[in-house]
Amino acid sequence: MLSDKKNSTFSKITKVVVWVMLVAMLGAALVSAYVGIAGAL
């Protein structure tokens, strides 16, 4: 691993983007499941 500032910044941004995508997918799954259950009731 190179300890360049650009590289560390890029890895930080990548981690943030990955976390945002994971949270968004989990949120969408929870919302769709909730809507599906509410629609079934």
PDB file of N, CA, C, O and CB in Angstrom:
ATOM      1  N   MET A   1       0.847  -1.205   0.000  1.00  0.00           N
ATOM      2  CA  MET A   1       0.000   0.000   0.000  1.00  0.00           C
ATOM      3  C   MET A   1       0.880   1.253   0.000  1.00  0.00           C
ATOM      4  O   MET A   1       1.742   1.412   0.865  1.00  0.00           O
ATOM      5  CB  MET A   1      -0.957   0.007   1.237  1.00  0.00           C
ATOM      6  N   LEU A   2       0.663   2.125  -0.957  1.00  0.00           N
ATOM      7  CA  LEU A   2       1.378   3.396  -0.976  1.00  0.00           C
ATOM      8  C   LEU A   2       0.689   4.366  -0.023  1.00  0.00           C
ATOM      9  O   LEU A   2      -0.540   4.418   0.037  1.00  0.00           O
ATOM     10  CB  LEU A   2       1.441   3.982  -2.417  1.00  0.00           C
ATOM     11  N   SER A   3       1.472   5.124   0.710  1.00  0.00           N
ATOM     12  CA  SER A   3       0.892   6.060   1.677  1.00  0.00           C
ATOM     13  C   SER A   3       0.834   7.468   1.102  1.00  0.00           C
ATOM     14  O   SER A   3       1.123   8.445   1.793  1.00  0.00           O
ATOM     15  CB  SER A   3       1.702   6.058   2.982  1.00  0.00           C
ATOM     16  N   ASP A   4       0.458   7.562  -0.176  1.00  0.00           N
ATOM     17  CA  ASP A   4       0.319   8.886  -0.791  1.00  0.00           C
ATOM     18  C   ASP A   4      -0.974   9.528  -0.317  1.00  0.00           C
ATOM     19  O   ASP A   4      -1.938   8.835   0.009  1.00  0.00           O
ATOM     20  CB  ASP A   4       0.342   8.790  -2.343  1.00  0.00           C
ATOM     21  N   LYS A   5      -0.990  10.852  -0.279  1.00  0.00           N
ATOM     22  CA  LYS A   5      -2.204  11.545   0.163  1.00  0.00           C
ATOM     23  C   LYS A   5      -3.355  11.270  -0.803  1.00  0.00           C
ATOM     24  O   LYS A   5      -4.488  11.047  -0.375  1.00  0.00           O
ATOM     25  CB  LYS A   5      -1.952  13.067   0.277  1.00  0.00           C
ATOM     26  N   LYS A   6      -3.064  11.287  -2.102  1.00  0.00           N
ATOM     27  CA  LYS A   6      -4.117  11.027  -3.091  1.00  0.00           C
ATOM     28  C   LYS A   6      -4.694   9.629  -2.892  1.00  0.00           C
ATOM     29  O   LYS A   6      -5.908   9.432  -2.960  1.00  0.00           O
ATOM     30  CB  LYS A   6      -3.568  11.182  -4.531  1.00  0.00           C
ATOM     31  N   ASN A   7      -3.810   8.660  -2.646  1.00  0.00           N
ATOM     32  CA  ASN A   7      -4.255   7.279  -2.510  1.00  0.00           C
ATOM     33  C   ASN A   7      -5.127   7.116  -1.271  1.00  0.00           C
ATOM     34  O   ASN A   7      -6.179   6.481  -1.335  1.00  0.00           O
ATOM     35  CB  ASN A   7      -3.051   6.331  -2.442  1.00  0.00           C
ATOM     36  N   SER A   8      -4.696   7.689  -0.129  1.00  0.00           N
ATOM     37  CA  SER A   8      -5.472   7.553   1.100  1.00  0.00           C
ATOM     38  C   SER A   8      -6.816   8.268   0.960  1.00  0.00           C
ATOM     39  O   SER A   8      -7.843   7.772   1.423  1.00  0.00           O
ATOM     40  CB  SER A   8      -4.685   8.116   2.304  1.00  0.00           C
ATOM     41  N   THR A   9      -6.798   9.430   0.321  1.00  0.00           N
ATOM     42  CA  THR A   9      -8.051  10.162   0.118  1.00  0.00           C
ATOM     43  C   THR A   9      -8.984   9.360  -0.777  1.00  0.00           C
ATOM     44  O   THR A   9     -10.187   9.291  -0.523  1.00  0.00           O
ATOM     45  CB  THR A   9      -7.782  11.554  -0.497  1.00  0.00           C
ATOM     46  N   PHE A  10      -8.432   8.757  -1.820  1.00  0.00           N
ATOM     47  CA  PHE A  10      -9.240   7.954  -2.744  1.00  0.00           C
ATOM     48  C   PHE A  10      -9.846   6.765  -2.014  1.00  0.00           C
ATOM     49  O   PHE A  10     -11.015   6.439  -2.223  1.00  0.00           O
ATOM     50  CB  PHE A  10      -8.389   7.471  -3.940  1.00  0.00           C
ATOM     51  N   SER A  11      -9.055   6.109  -1.152  1.00  0.00           N
ATOM     52  CA  SER A  11      -9.568   4.948  -0.428  1.00  0.00           C
ATOM     53  C   SER A  11     -10.651   5.380   0.553  1.00  0.00           C
ATOM     54  O   SER A  11     -11.636   4.666   0.738  1.00  0.00           O
ATOM     55  CB  SER A  11      -8.428   4.219   0.313  1.00  0.00           C
ATOM     56  N   LYS A  12     -10.480   6.539   1.184  1.00  0.00           N
ATOM     57  CA  LYS A  12     -11.511   7.041   2.102  1.00  0.00           C
ATOM     58  C   LYS A  12     -12.804   7.303   1.346  1.00  0.00           C
ATOM     59  O   LYS A  12     -13.880   6.911   1.798  1.00  0.00           O
ATOM     60  CB  LYS A  12     -11.036   8.330   2.811  1.00  0.00           C
ATOM     61  N   ILE A  13     -12.706   7.967   0.193  1.00  0.00           N
ATOM     62  CA  ILE A  13     -13.894   8.265  -0.610  1.00  0.00           C
ATOM     63  C   ILE A  13     -14.551   6.962  -1.052  1.00  0.00           C
ATOM     64  O   ILE A  13     -15.776   6.843  -1.032  1.00  0.00           O
ATOM     65  CB  ILE A  13     -13.528   9.138  -1.843  1.00  0.00           C
ATOM     66  N   THR A  14     -13.732   5.981  -1.453  1.00  0.00           N
ATOM     67  CA  THR A  14     -14.273   4.692  -1.892  1.00  0.00           C
ATOM     68  C   THR A  14     -15.028   4.027  -0.753  1.00  0.00           C
ATOM     69  O   THR A  14     -16.126   3.508  -0.956  1.00  0.00           O
ATOM     70  CB  THR A  14     -13.146   3.768  -2.400  1.00  0.00           C
ATOM     71  N   LYS A  15     -14.444   4.037   0.456  1.00  0.00           N
ATOM     72  CA  LYS A  15     -15.118   3.433   1.611  1.00  0.00           C
ATOM     73  C   LYS A  15     -16.446   4.134   1.878  1.00  0.00           C
ATOM     74  O   LYS A  15     -17.457   3.475   2.123  1.00  0.00           O
ATOM     75  CB  LYS A  15     -14.217   3.499   2.865  1.00  0.00           C
ATOM     76  N   VAL A  16     -16.451   5.461   1.834  1.00  0.00           N
ATOM     77  CA  VAL A  16     -17.681   6.222   2.083  1.00  0.00           C
ATOM     78  C   VAL A  16     -18.738   5.875   1.043  1.00  0.00           C
ATOM     79  O   VAL A  16     -19.902   5.659   1.379  1.00  0.00           O
ATOM     80  CB  VAL A  16     -17.398   7.741   2.069  1.00  0.00           C
ATOM     81  N   VAL A  17     -18.326   5.821  -0.226  1.00  0.00           N
ATOM     82  CA  VAL A  17     -19.275   5.505  -1.302  1.00  0.00           C
ATOM     83  C   VAL A  17     -19.849   4.107  -1.102  1.00  0.00           C
ATOM     84  O   VAL A  17     -21.052   3.899  -1.263  1.00  0.00           O
ATOM     85  CB  VAL A  17     -18.591   5.610  -2.688  1.00  0.00           C
ATOM     86  N   VAL A  18     -18.991   3.148  -0.750  1.00  0.00           N
ATOM     87  CA  VAL A  18     -19.453   1.770  -0.528  1.00  0.00           C
ATOM     88  C   VAL A  18     -20.443   1.726   0.629  1.00  0.00           C
ATOM     89  O   VAL A  18     -21.481   1.073   0.523  1.00  0.00           O
ATOM     90  CB  VAL A  18     -18.257   0.828  -0.244  1.00  0.00           C
ATOM     91  N   TRP A  19     -20.141   2.409   1.734  1.00  0.00           N
ATOM     92  CA  TRP A  19     -21.050   2.427   2.882  1.00  0.00           C
ATOM     93  C   TRP A  19     -22.380   3.069   2.512  1.00  0.00           C
ATOM     94  O   TRP A  19     -23.440   2.573   2.894  1.00  0.00           O
ATOM     95  CB  TRP A  19     -20.413   3.175   4.061  1.00  0.00           C
ATOM     96  N   VAL A  20     -22.327   4.185   1.761  1.00  0.00           N
ATOM     97  CA  VAL A  20     -23.567   4.858   1.353  1.00  0.00           C
ATOM     98  C   VAL A  20     -24.408   3.926   0.487  1.00  0.00           C
ATOM     99  O   VAL A  20     -25.625   3.851   0.654  1.00  0.00           O
ATOM    100  CB  VAL A  20     -23.255   6.171   0.587  1.00  0.00           C
ATOM    101  N   MET A  21     -23.764   3.219  -0.434  1.00  0.00           N
ATOM    102  CA  MET A  21     -24.495   2.285  -1.300  1.00  0.00           C
ATOM    103  C   MET A  21     -25.118   1.162  -0.477  1.00  0.00           C
ATOM    104  O   MET A  21     -26.270   0.790  -0.704  1.00  0.00           O
ATOM    105  CB  MET A  21     -23.559   1.698  -2.376  1.00  0.00           C
ATOM    106  N   LEU A  22     -24.360   0.617   0.482  1.00  0.00           N
ATOM    107  CA  LEU A  22     -24.882  -0.466   1.326  1.00  0.00           C
ATOM    108  C   LEU A  22     -26.069   0.025   2.143  1.00  0.00           C
ATOM    109  O   LEU A  22     -27.096  -0.651   2.213  1.00  0.00           O
ATOM    110  CB  LEU A  22     -23.781  -1.011   2.262  1.00  0.00           C
ATOM    111  N   VAL A  23     -25.938   1.192   2.761  1.00  0.00           N
ATOM    112  CA  VAL A  23     -27.032   1.750   3.569  1.00  0.00           C
ATOM    113  C   VAL A  23     -28.247   2.022   2.695  1.00  0.00           C
ATOM    114  O   VAL A  23     -29.379   1.763   3.103  1.00  0.00           O
ATOM    115  CB  VAL A  23     -26.583   3.049   4.279  1.00  0.00           C
ATOM    116  N   ALA A  24     -28.016   2.545   1.491  1.00  0.00           N
ATOM    117  CA  ALA A  24     -29.127   2.836   0.584  1.00  0.00           C
ATOM    118  C   ALA A  24     -29.844   1.550   0.180  1.00  0.00           C
ATOM    119  O   ALA A  24     -31.074   1.510   0.143  1.00  0.00           O
ATOM    120  CB  ALA A  24     -28.622   3.580  -0.666  1.00  0.00           C
ATOM    121  N   MET A  25     -29.080   0.498  -0.124  1.00  0.00           N
ATOM    122  CA  MET A  25     -29.701  -0.778  -0.507  1.00  0.00           C
ATOM    123  C   MET A  25     -30.478  -1.366   0.665  1.00  0.00           C
ATOM    124  O   MET A  25     -31.587  -1.869   0.484  1.00  0.00           O
ATOM    125  CB  MET A  25     -28.631  -1.783  -0.992  1.00  0.00           C
ATOM    126  N   LEU A  26     -29.903  -1.305   1.869  1.00  0.00           N
ATOM    127  CA  LEU A  26     -30.602  -1.821   3.048  1.00  0.00           C
ATOM    128  C   LEU A  26     -31.872  -1.018   3.292  1.00  0.00           C
ATOM    129  O   LEU A  26     -32.924  -1.591   3.572  1.00  0.00           O
ATOM    130  CB  LEU A  26     -29.687  -1.776   4.296  1.00  0.00           C
ATOM    131  N   GLY A  27     -31.784   0.296   3.188  1.00  0.00           N
ATOM    132  CA  GLY A  27     -32.952   1.152   3.383  1.00  0.00           C
ATOM    133  C   GLY A  27     -34.029   0.857   2.360  1.00  0.00           C
ATOM    134  O   GLY A  27     -35.207   0.772   2.708  1.00  0.00           O
ATOM    135  N   ALA A  28     -33.643   0.698   1.098  1.00  0.00           N
ATOM    136  CA  ALA A  28     -34.614   0.400   0.046  1.00  0.00           C
ATOM    137  C   ALA A  28     -35.265  -0.953   0.302  1.00  0.00           C
ATOM    138  O   ALA A  28     -36.472  -1.106   0.114  1.00  0.00           O
ATOM    139  CB  ALA A  28     -33.940   0.417  -1.344  1.00  0.00           C
ATOM    140  N   ALA A  29     -34.475  -1.939   0.731  1.00  0.00           N
ATOM    141  CA  ALA A  29     -35.017  -3.272   1.015  1.00  0.00           C
ATOM    142  C   ALA A  29     -36.002  -3.201   2.177  1.00  0.00           C
ATOM    143  O   ALA A  29     -37.071  -3.811   2.122  1.00  0.00           O
ATOM    144  CB  ALA A  29     -33.878  -4.270   1.336  1.00  0.00           C
ATOM    145  N   LEU A  30     -35.650  -2.460   3.230  1.00  0.00           N
ATOM    146  CA  LEU A  30     -36.544  -2.333   4.385  1.00  0.00           C
ATOM    147  C   LEU A  30     -37.829  -1.617   3.992  1.00  0.00           C
ATOM    148  O   LEU A  30     -38.916  -2.039   4.387  1.00  0.00           O
ATOM    149  CB  LEU A  30     -35.847  -1.578   5.532  1.00  0.00           C
ATOM    150  N   VAL A  31     -37.720  -0.547   3.224  1.00  0.00           N
ATOM    151  CA  VAL A  31     -38.904   0.212   2.802  1.00  0.00           C
ATOM    152  C   VAL A  31     -39.800  -0.651   1.926  1.00  0.00           C
ATOM    153  O   VAL A  31     -41.016  -0.676   2.119  1.00  0.00           O
ATOM    154  CB  VAL A  31     -38.491   1.495   2.045  1.00  0.00           C
ATOM    155  N   SER A  32     -39.212  -1.359   0.961  1.00  0.00           N
ATOM    156  CA  SER A  32     -40.017  -2.209   0.072  1.00  0.00           C
ATOM    157  C   SER A  32     -40.676  -3.329   0.864  1.00  0.00           C
ATOM    158  O   SER A  32     -41.828  -3.673   0.600  1.00  0.00           O
ATOM    159  CB  SER A  32     -39.146  -2.799  -1.060  1.00  0.00           C
ATOM    160  N   ALA A  33     -39.962  -3.905   1.831  1.00  0.00           N
ATOM    161  CA  ALA A  33     -40.537  -4.964   2.660  1.00  0.00           C
ATOM    162  C   ALA A  33     -41.683  -4.396   3.501  1.00  0.00           C
ATOM    163  O   ALA A  33     -42.737  -5.020   3.624  1.00  0.00           O
ATOM    164  CB  ALA A  33     -39.451  -5.600   3.572  1.00  0.00           C
ATOM    165  N   TYR A  34     -41.469  -3.209   4.079  1.00  0.00           N
ATOM    166  CA  TYR A  34     -42.514  -2.581   4.894  1.00  0.00           C
ATOM    167  C   TYR A  34     -43.742  -2.278   4.048  1.00  0.00           C
ATOM    168  O   TYR A  34     -44.868  -2.531   4.474  1.00  0.00           O
ATOM    169  CB  TYR A  34     -41.991  -1.289   5.551  1.00  0.00           C
ATOM    170  N   VAL A  35     -43.532  -1.740   2.855  1.00  0.00           N
ATOM    171  CA  VAL A  35     -44.644  -1.425   1.954  1.00  0.00           C
ATOM    172  C   VAL A  35     -45.355  -2.711   1.548  1.00  0.00           C
ATOM    173  O   VAL A  35     -46.584  -2.742   1.470  1.00  0.00           O
ATOM    174  CB  VAL A  35     -44.142  -0.661   0.697  1.00  0.00           C
ATOM    175  N   GLY A  36     -44.592  -3.772   1.289  1.00  0.00           N
ATOM    176  CA  GLY A  36     -45.192  -5.047   0.910  1.00  0.00           C
ATOM    177  C   GLY A  36     -46.048  -5.604   2.030  1.00  0.00           C
ATOM    178  O   GLY A  36     -47.154  -6.087   1.787  1.00  0.00           O
ATOM    179  N   ILE A  37     -45.543  -5.541   3.269  1.00  0.00           N
ATOM    180  CA  ILE A  37     -46.309  -6.039   4.421  1.00  0.00           C
ATOM    181  C   ILE A  37     -47.550  -5.176   4.628  1.00  0.00           C
ATOM    182  O   ILE A  37     -48.636  -5.701   4.874  1.00  0.00           O
ATOM    183  CB  ILE A  37     -45.435  -6.048   5.709  1.00  0.00           C
ATOM    184  N   ALA A  38     -47.396  -3.855   4.530  1.00  0.00           N
ATOM    185  CA  ALA A  38     -48.533  -2.951   4.714  1.00  0.00           C
ATOM    186  C   ALA A  38     -49.565  -3.196   3.619  1.00  0.00           C
ATOM    187  O   ALA A  38     -50.768  -3.148   3.875  1.00  0.00           O
ATOM    188  CB  ALA A  38     -48.070  -1.469   4.705  1.00  0.00           C
ATOM    189  N   GLY A  39     -49.094  -3.461   2.389  1.00  0.00           N
ATOM    190  CA  GLY A  39     -50.014  -3.714   1.285  1.00  0.00           C
ATOM    191  C   GLY A  39     -50.744  -5.039   1.485  1.00  0.00           C
ATOM    192  O   GLY A  39     -51.916  -5.165   1.130  1.00  0.00           O
ATOM    193  N   ALA A  40     -50.048  -6.033   2.056  1.00  0.00           N
ATOM    194  CA  ALA A  40     -50.669  -7.339   2.292  1.00  0.00           C
ATOM    195  C   ALA A  40     -51.757  -7.210   3.348  1.00  0.00           C
ATOM    196  O   ALA A  40     -52.774  -7.902   3.289  1.00  0.00           O
ATOM    197  CB  ALA A  40     -49.611  -8.382   2.730  1.00  0.00           C
ATOM    198  N   LEU A  41     -51.541  -6.316   4.322  1.00  0.00           N
ATOM    199  CA  LEU A  41     -52.548  -6.118   5.366  1.00  0.00           C
ATOM    200  C   LEU A  41     -53.662  -5.244   4.807  1.00  0.00           C
ATOM    201  O   LEU A  41     -54.624  -4.943   5.513  1.00  0.00           O
ATOM    202  CB  LEU A  41     -51.922  -5.472   6.646  1.00  0.00           C
TER     203      LEU A  41
END
